[in-house]
Amino acid sequence: MGTTLGTTTGVTVGVIGGGQLARMMIPAAVNLGIDIRVLAEQPGMSAELAASAVGDYHDLDTVAAFADTVDVITFDHEHVPQEILRALVARGVAVHPGPDALLYAQDKLLMRQRLTELGLPVPDWARVENPDELDAFLAEHGGRAVVKTARGGYDGKGVRVVAHKHEADDWFQALAEDANGGALLVEELVDFRRELAQVVARRPSGDIRSWPVVETVQRDGVCAEVVAPAPHSSGRLAEVAEQIARRVAEGIGVTGVLAVELFETTDDRLLINELAMRPHNSGHWSIDGSVTSQFEQHLRAVLDLPLGDTATREPWSIMVNVLGGPAQGSMSDRYAGAFAAHPSVKVHNYNKAPRPGRKIGHVTAVGADLDEVAYQARATAAFFQD
Ligand SMILES: Nc1ncnc2c1ncn2[C@@H]1O[C@H](COP(=O)(O)OP(=O)(O)OP(=O)(O)O)[C@@H](O)[C@H]1O
Ligand SMILES: [Mg+2]
């Protein structure tokens, strides 16, 4: 008889989804001696090293069998269908964030509606079912607007600036063919100075902790860079951003990490763009730049443990995404050059195959001099993409 390996004690967290967010929860779990298991969509995913099951998260039997092996279920993404989430809750599984909260990260129309009910600041918006309704919105908003699919968008897919009522016809057509019917979200084209994100974490028992508000820079609809804290964020701006995120977390009953994407308008208002209820790209800097990373905090929060200190370790942290990656080979082929040139920069490799535009890793630099930190982070990321 062999020896039994892997004797862990205590709690087990189950993560649905095998992407890089699940992957980055693993070291945090290991450090705390928390057993972490992942239900991956397929073999060979980013979080493979903790994958204990591979299967379809749309299938209740698969998800329930996985849930039976853990103490709490959490997520790498927000796509698990409501019916599955509700069936888990009915079985007595602890699900964080719960379906009632997650709904507002799954459907942008419901999200806009709920935030409006809560009195929170959002762009002007409307639900539109056909080109004529879109036309009416365009007429009231200077002839240009942003149309979004309510569900399934990511990295700017499902977001389109339009100036004519027929520019969303393909999406209206797809809705007409969809048995569930539905509508599109249309919003004013916000005149923003920059985009910000406020990340917080909330325990089921209510306690909330927040990191400083950060600036996010998007290129081609994808987050390219994050600066923490957001430069030139006066005490007042930081306070308002934090208040908004707290009100969202409490109003919607979010548990775990919540990221609130914000627009800072040219007339100095903060408007909510969208919500993510899981660790978020705008919080990756916290692994190297904060006393408690968003991944550790998410685990603490979903286990309803006291939350960690969110103070910054250095005045500035800059995270740069590795988008696409090397034209040939993998990120690690470039380690020798990158590590020799930038020994203080932390490199995070998601072990994903390079593909144009795909997020395959990120780098973070921290320090006291913003220009130097930005140079270090950008120059390091440049080693990994052609
Ligand atoms: N109402 C708006 N006015 C101006 N720009 C907008 C508006 N809505 C979205 N954008 C731009 O499009 C980007 C993507 O929009 P959004 O965040 O809704 O899409 P997504 O694909 O769900 O997001 P993600 O890239 O975060 O997964 C925003 O970061 C912003 O740059
Ligand atoms: Mg977004």
Short mmCIF file of C-alpha atoms and ligand atoms in Angstrom, two decimals, residues 78 108 111-112 123-124 145-149 152-161 185-192 195 216 218-223 261-263 272-276 278 280 359, ligand 1:
data_model
loop_
_atom_site.label_atom_id
_atom_site.label_comp_id
_atom_site.label_asym_id
_atom_site.label_seq_id
_atom_site.Cartn_x
_atom_site.Cartn_y
_atom_site.Cartn_z
CA GLU A 78 -19.84 35.33 -13.82
CA LYS A 108 -25.97 44.77 -17.89
CA MET A 111 -27.39 46.10 -13.48
CA ARG A 112 -28.29 49.57 -14.85
CA PRO A 123 -24.70 57.17 -17.55
CA ASP A 124 -28.10 57.97 -19.12
CA ALA A 145 -24.48 56.48 -28.20
CA VAL A 146 -22.99 53.22 -26.93
CA VAL A 147 -24.96 50.04 -27.52
CA LYS A 148 -24.21 46.95 -25.42
CA THR A 149 -25.45 43.40 -25.39
CA GLY A 152 -21.99 37.62 -22.47
CA GLY A 153 -19.75 40.61 -23.27
CA TYR A 154 -16.10 40.82 -22.21
CA ASP A 155 -12.98 42.71 -23.24
CA GLY A 156 -15.07 45.18 -25.23
CA LYS A 157 -16.88 42.48 -27.23
CA GLY A 158 -20.56 43.37 -27.07
CA VAL A 159 -19.85 47.13 -26.86
CA ARG A 160 -20.30 49.38 -29.90
CA VAL A 161 -20.39 53.13 -30.48
CA LEU A 185 -28.74 48.41 -23.46
CA VAL A 186 -28.07 51.83 -24.94
CA GLU A 187 -26.13 54.49 -23.04
CA GLU A 188 -24.97 58.03 -23.54
CA LEU A 189 -21.43 58.21 -24.95
CA VAL A 190 -19.75 59.42 -21.78
CA ASP A 191 -17.26 62.25 -22.18
CA PHE A 192 -14.69 60.94 -19.75
CA GLU A 195 -11.42 55.40 -16.38
CA THR A 216 -7.28 51.85 -15.69
CA GLN A 218 -7.87 50.51 -21.97
CA ARG A 219 -6.57 49.90 -25.48
CA ASP A 220 -8.92 48.49 -28.13
CA GLY A 221 -11.51 47.82 -25.42
CA VAL A 222 -9.07 45.80 -23.29
CA CYS A 223 -7.41 46.84 -20.05
CA GLU A 261 -15.51 50.26 -13.11
CA LEU A 262 -15.97 54.03 -13.16
CA PHE A 263 -15.80 56.93 -15.59
CA ILE A 272 -20.49 53.60 -12.80
CA ASN A 273 -19.63 51.68 -15.97
CA GLU A 274 -19.94 48.07 -14.86
CA LEU A 275 -19.53 45.62 -12.00
CA ALA A 276 -17.47 42.46 -11.57
CA ARG A 278 -14.71 38.39 -8.38
CA HIS A 280 -10.59 41.80 -11.31
CA LYS A 359 -4.24 38.34 -21.74
N1 LIG B 1 -21.21 54.70 -22.06
C1 LIG B 1 -19.93 54.71 -22.47
N2 LIG B 1 -19.36 55.84 -22.91
C2 LIG B 1 -18.08 55.87 -23.34
N3 LIG B 1 -17.28 54.78 -23.37
C3 LIG B 1 -17.78 53.61 -22.96
C4 LIG B 1 -19.13 53.52 -22.47
N4 LIG B 1 -19.34 52.23 -22.10
C5 LIG B 1 -18.19 51.56 -22.34
N5 LIG B 1 -17.25 52.38 -22.85
C6 LIG B 1 -15.86 51.98 -23.22
O1 LIG B 1 -15.84 50.62 -23.61
C7 LIG B 1 -15.07 49.83 -22.68
C8 LIG B 1 -15.70 48.45 -22.50
O2 LIG B 1 -17.03 48.59 -21.98
P1 LIG B 1 -17.57 47.59 -20.85
O3 LIG B 1 -16.70 47.69 -19.68
O4 LIG B 1 -19.02 47.84 -20.66
O5 LIG B 1 -17.40 46.23 -21.67
P2 LIG B 1 -16.96 44.77 -21.32
O6 LIG B 1 -16.57 44.15 -22.60
O7 LIG B 1 -18.03 44.14 -20.52
O8 LIG B 1 -15.79 45.03 -20.39
P3 LIG B 1 -14.46 44.38 -19.94
O9 LIG B 1 -13.45 44.81 -20.97
O10 LIG B 1 -14.28 45.10 -18.65
O11 LIG B 1 -14.67 42.93 -19.85
C9 LIG B 1 -15.03 50.67 -21.41
O12 LIG B 1 -13.93 50.34 -20.60
C10 LIG B 1 -14.96 52.08 -22.01
O13 LIG B 1 -13.64 52.37 -22.43
#
